[in-house]
mmCIF file with all atom_site columns, C-alpha atoms in Angstrom:
data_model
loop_
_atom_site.group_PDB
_atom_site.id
_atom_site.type_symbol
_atom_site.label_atom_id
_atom_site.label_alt_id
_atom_site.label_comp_id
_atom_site.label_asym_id
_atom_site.label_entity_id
_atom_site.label_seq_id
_atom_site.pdbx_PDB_ins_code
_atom_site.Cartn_x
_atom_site.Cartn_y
_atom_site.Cartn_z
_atom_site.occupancy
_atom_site.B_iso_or_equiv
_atom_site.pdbx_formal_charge
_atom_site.auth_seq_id
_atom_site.auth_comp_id
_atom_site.auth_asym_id
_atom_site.auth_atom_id
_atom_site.pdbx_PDB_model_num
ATOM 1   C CA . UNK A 1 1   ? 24.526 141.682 -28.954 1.00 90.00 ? 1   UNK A CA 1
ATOM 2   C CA . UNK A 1 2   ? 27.587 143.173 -26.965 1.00 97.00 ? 2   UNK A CA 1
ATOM 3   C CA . UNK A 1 3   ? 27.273 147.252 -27.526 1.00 96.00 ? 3   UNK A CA 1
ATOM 4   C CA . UNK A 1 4   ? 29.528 149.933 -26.019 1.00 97.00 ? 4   UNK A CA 1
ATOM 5   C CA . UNK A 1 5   ? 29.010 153.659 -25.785 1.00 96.00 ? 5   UNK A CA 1
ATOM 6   C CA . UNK A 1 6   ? 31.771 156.083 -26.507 1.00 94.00 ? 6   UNK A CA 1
ATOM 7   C CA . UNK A 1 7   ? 31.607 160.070 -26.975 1.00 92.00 ? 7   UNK A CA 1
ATOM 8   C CA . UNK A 1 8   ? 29.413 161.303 -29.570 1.00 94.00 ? 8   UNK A CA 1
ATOM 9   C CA . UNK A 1 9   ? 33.077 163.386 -31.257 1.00 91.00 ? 9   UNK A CA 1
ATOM 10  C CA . UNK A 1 10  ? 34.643 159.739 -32.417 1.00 92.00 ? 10  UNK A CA 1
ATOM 11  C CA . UNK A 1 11  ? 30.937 158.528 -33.941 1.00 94.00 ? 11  UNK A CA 1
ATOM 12  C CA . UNK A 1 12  ? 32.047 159.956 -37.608 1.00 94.00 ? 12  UNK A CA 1
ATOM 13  C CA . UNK A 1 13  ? 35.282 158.112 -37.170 1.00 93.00 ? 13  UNK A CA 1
ATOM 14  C CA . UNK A 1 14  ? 33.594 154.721 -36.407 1.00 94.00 ? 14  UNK A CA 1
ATOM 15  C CA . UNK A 1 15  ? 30.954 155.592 -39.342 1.00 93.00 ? 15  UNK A CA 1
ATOM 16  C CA . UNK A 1 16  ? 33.741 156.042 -41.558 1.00 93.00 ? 16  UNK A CA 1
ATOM 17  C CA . UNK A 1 17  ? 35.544 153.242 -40.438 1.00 93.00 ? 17  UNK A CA 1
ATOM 18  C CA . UNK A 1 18  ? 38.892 155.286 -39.871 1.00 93.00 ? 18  UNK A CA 1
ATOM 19  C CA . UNK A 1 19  ? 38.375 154.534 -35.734 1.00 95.00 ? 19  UNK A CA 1
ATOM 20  C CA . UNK A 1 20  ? 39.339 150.815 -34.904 1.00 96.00 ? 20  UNK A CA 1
ATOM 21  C CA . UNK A 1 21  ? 40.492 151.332 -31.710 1.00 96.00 ? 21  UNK A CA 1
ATOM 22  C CA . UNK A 1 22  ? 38.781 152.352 -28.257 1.00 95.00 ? 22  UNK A CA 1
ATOM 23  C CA . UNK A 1 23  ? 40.667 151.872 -24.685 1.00 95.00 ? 23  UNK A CA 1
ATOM 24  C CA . UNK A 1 24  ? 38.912 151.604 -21.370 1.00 95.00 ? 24  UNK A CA 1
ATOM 25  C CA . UNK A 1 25  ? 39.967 152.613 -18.206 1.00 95.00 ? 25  UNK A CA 1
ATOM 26  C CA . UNK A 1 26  ? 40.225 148.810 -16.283 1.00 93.00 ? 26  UNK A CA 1
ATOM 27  C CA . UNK A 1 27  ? 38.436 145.522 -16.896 1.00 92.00 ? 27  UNK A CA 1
ATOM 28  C CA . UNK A 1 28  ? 35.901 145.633 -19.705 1.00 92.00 ? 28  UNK A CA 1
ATOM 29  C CA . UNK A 1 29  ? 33.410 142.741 -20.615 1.00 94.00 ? 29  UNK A CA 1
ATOM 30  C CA . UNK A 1 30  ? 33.941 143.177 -24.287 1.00 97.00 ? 30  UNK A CA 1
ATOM 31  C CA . UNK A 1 31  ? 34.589 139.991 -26.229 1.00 97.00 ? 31  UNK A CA 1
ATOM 32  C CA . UNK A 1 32  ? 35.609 139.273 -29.979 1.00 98.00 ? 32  UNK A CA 1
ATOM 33  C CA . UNK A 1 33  ? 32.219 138.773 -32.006 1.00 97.00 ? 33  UNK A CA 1
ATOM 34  C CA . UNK A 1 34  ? 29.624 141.334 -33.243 1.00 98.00 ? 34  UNK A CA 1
ATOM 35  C CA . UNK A 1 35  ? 29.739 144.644 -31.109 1.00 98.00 ? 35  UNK A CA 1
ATOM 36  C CA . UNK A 1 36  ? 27.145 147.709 -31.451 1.00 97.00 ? 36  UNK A CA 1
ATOM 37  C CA . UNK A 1 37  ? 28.967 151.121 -30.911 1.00 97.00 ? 37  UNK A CA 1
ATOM 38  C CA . UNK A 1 38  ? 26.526 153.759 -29.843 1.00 96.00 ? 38  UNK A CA 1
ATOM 39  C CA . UNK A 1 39  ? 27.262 157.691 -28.549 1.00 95.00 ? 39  UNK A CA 1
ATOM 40  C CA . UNK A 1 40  ? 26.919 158.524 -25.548 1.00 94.00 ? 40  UNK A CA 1
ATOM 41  C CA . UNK A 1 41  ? 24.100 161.185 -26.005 1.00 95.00 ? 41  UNK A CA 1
ATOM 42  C CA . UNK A 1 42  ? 22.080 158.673 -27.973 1.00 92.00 ? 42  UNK A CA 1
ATOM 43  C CA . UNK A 1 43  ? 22.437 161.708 -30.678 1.00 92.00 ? 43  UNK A CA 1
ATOM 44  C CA . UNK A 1 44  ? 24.026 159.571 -33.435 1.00 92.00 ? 44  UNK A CA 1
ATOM 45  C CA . UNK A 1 45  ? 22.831 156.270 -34.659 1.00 91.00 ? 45  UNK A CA 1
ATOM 46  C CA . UNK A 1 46  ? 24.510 153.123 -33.758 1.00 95.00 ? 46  UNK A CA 1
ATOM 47  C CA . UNK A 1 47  ? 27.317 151.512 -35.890 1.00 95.00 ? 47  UNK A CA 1
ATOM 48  C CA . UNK A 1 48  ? 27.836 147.609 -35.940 1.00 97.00 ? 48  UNK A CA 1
ATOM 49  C CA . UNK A 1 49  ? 31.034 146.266 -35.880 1.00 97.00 ? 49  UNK A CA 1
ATOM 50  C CA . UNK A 1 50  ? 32.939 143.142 -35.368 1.00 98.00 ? 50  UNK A CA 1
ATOM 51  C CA . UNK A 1 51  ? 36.157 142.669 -32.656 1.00 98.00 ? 51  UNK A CA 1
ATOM 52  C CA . UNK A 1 52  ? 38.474 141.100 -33.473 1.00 98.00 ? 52  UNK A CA 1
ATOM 53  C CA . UNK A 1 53  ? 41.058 141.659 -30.413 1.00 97.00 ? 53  UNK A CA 1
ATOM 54  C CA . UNK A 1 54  ? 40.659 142.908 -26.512 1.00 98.00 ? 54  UNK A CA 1
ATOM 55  C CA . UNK A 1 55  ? 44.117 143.017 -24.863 1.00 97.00 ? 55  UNK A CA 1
ATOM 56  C CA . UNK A 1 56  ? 44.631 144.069 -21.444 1.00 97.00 ? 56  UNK A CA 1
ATOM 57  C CA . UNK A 1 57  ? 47.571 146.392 -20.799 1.00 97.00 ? 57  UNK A CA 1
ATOM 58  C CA . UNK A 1 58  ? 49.244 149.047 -18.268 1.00 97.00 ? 58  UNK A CA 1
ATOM 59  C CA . UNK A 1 59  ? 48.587 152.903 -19.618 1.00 97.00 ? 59  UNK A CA 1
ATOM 60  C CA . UNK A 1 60  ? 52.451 153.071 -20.765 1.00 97.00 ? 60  UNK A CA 1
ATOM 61  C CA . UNK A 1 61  ? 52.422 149.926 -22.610 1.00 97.00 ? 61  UNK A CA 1
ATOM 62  C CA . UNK A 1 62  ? 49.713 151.884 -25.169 1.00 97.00 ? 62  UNK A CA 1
ATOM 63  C CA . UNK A 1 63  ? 51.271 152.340 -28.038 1.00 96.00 ? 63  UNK A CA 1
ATOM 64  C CA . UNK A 1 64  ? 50.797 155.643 -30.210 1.00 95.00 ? 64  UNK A CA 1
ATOM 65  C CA . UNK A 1 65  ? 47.940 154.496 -32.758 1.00 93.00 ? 65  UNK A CA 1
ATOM 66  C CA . UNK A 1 66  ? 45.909 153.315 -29.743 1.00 95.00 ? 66  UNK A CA 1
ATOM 67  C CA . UNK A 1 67  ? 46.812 156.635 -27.633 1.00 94.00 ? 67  UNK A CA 1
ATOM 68  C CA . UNK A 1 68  ? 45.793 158.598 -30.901 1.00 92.00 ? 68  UNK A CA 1
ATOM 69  C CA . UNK A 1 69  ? 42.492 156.472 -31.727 1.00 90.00 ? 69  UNK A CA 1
ATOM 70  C CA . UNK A 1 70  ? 41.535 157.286 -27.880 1.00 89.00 ? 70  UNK A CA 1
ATOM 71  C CA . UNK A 1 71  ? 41.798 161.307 -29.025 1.00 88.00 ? 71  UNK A CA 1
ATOM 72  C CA . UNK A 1 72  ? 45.095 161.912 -26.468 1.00 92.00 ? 72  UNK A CA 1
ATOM 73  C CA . UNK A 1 73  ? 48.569 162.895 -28.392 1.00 94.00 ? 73  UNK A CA 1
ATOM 74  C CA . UNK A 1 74  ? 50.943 161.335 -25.039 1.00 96.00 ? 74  UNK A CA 1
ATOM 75  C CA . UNK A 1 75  ? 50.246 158.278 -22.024 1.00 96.00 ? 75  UNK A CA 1
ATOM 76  C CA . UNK A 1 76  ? 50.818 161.607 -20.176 1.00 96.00 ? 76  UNK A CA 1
ATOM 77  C CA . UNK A 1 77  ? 48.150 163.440 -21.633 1.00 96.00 ? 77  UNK A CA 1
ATOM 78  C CA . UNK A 1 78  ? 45.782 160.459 -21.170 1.00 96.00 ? 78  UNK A CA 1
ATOM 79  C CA . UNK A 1 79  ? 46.927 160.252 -17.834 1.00 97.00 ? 79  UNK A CA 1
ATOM 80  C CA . UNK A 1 80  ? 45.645 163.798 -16.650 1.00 96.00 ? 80  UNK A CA 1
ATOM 81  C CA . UNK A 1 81  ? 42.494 164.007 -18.357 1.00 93.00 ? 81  UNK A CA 1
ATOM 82  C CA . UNK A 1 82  ? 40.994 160.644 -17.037 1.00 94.00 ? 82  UNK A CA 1
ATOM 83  C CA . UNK A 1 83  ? 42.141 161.661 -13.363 1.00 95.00 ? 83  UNK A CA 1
ATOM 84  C CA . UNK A 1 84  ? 38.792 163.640 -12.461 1.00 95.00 ? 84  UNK A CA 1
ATOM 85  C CA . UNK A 1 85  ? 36.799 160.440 -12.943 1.00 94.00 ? 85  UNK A CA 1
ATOM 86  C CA . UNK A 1 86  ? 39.829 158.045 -11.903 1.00 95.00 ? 86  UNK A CA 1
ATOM 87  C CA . UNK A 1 87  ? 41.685 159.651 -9.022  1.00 96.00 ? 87  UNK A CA 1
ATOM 88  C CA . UNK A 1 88  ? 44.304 157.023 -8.605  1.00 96.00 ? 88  UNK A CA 1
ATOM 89  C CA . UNK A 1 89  ? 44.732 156.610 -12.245 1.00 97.00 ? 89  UNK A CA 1
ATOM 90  C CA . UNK A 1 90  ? 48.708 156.112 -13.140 1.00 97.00 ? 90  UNK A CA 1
ATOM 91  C CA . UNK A 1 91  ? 50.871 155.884 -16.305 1.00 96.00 ? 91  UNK A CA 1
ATOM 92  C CA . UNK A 1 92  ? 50.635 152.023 -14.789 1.00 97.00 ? 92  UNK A CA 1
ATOM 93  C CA . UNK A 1 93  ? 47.301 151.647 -14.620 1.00 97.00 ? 93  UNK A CA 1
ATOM 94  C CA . UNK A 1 94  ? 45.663 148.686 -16.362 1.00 97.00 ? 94  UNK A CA 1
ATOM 95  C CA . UNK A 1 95  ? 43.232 149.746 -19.636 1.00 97.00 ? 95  UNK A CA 1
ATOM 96  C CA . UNK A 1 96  ? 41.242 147.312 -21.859 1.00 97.00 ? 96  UNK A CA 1
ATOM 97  C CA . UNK A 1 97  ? 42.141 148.279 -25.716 1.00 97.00 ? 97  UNK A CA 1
ATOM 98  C CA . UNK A 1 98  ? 39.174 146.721 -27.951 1.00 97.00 ? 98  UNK A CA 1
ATOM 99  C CA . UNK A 1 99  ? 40.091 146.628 -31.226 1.00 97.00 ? 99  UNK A CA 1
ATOM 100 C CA . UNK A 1 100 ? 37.563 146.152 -34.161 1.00 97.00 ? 100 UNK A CA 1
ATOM 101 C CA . UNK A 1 101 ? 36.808 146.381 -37.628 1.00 96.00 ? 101 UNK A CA 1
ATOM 102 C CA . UNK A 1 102 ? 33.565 147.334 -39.955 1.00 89.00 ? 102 UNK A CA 1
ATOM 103 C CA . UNK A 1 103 ? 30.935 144.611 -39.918 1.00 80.00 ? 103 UNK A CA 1
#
């Protein structure tokens, strides 16, 4: 099975099934089928889903549910708090937005 780990804050919202949405910075592996979500501290228990779209796009082409599922109000915003861990990271920059929904 495919699985994925994002930050241990969004783990509720997958629970609860009011996250559907998580962008990554560049190419992702992710395909549509079954998909285990797990935090990143290995703190919360893993959720099973089942995605349904990955669609590659630049940074500016989000759009503002995707930008607010990710936990960043702006493309701006987005922008300046993944630049520690991507230097050269633009508004143009290519993300991977997987898209799911409860299993």
């Amino acid at each position: 099975m495919q699985n994925m780990a994002i930050a241990d804050n969004h783990m509720e919202s997958v629970e609860s099934g009011s996250k559907t949405i998580a962008v990554r910075v560049g190419y992702c592996s992710i395909k549509p089928g079954p998909l285990e979500i797990k935090s990143a501290s290995g703190f919360w228990g893993a959720s099973k889903v089942h995605v349904i779209a990955v669609e590659r796009k630049s940074i500016s082409s989000l759009s503002s549910v995707e930008l607010v599922q990710s936990g960043f109000p702006s493309v701006d915003a987005m922008v300046e708090n993944l630049r520690p861990a991507h230097p050269c990271i633009s508004t143009e920059s290519e993300v991977t937005v997987i898209s799911w929904k409860s299993a």
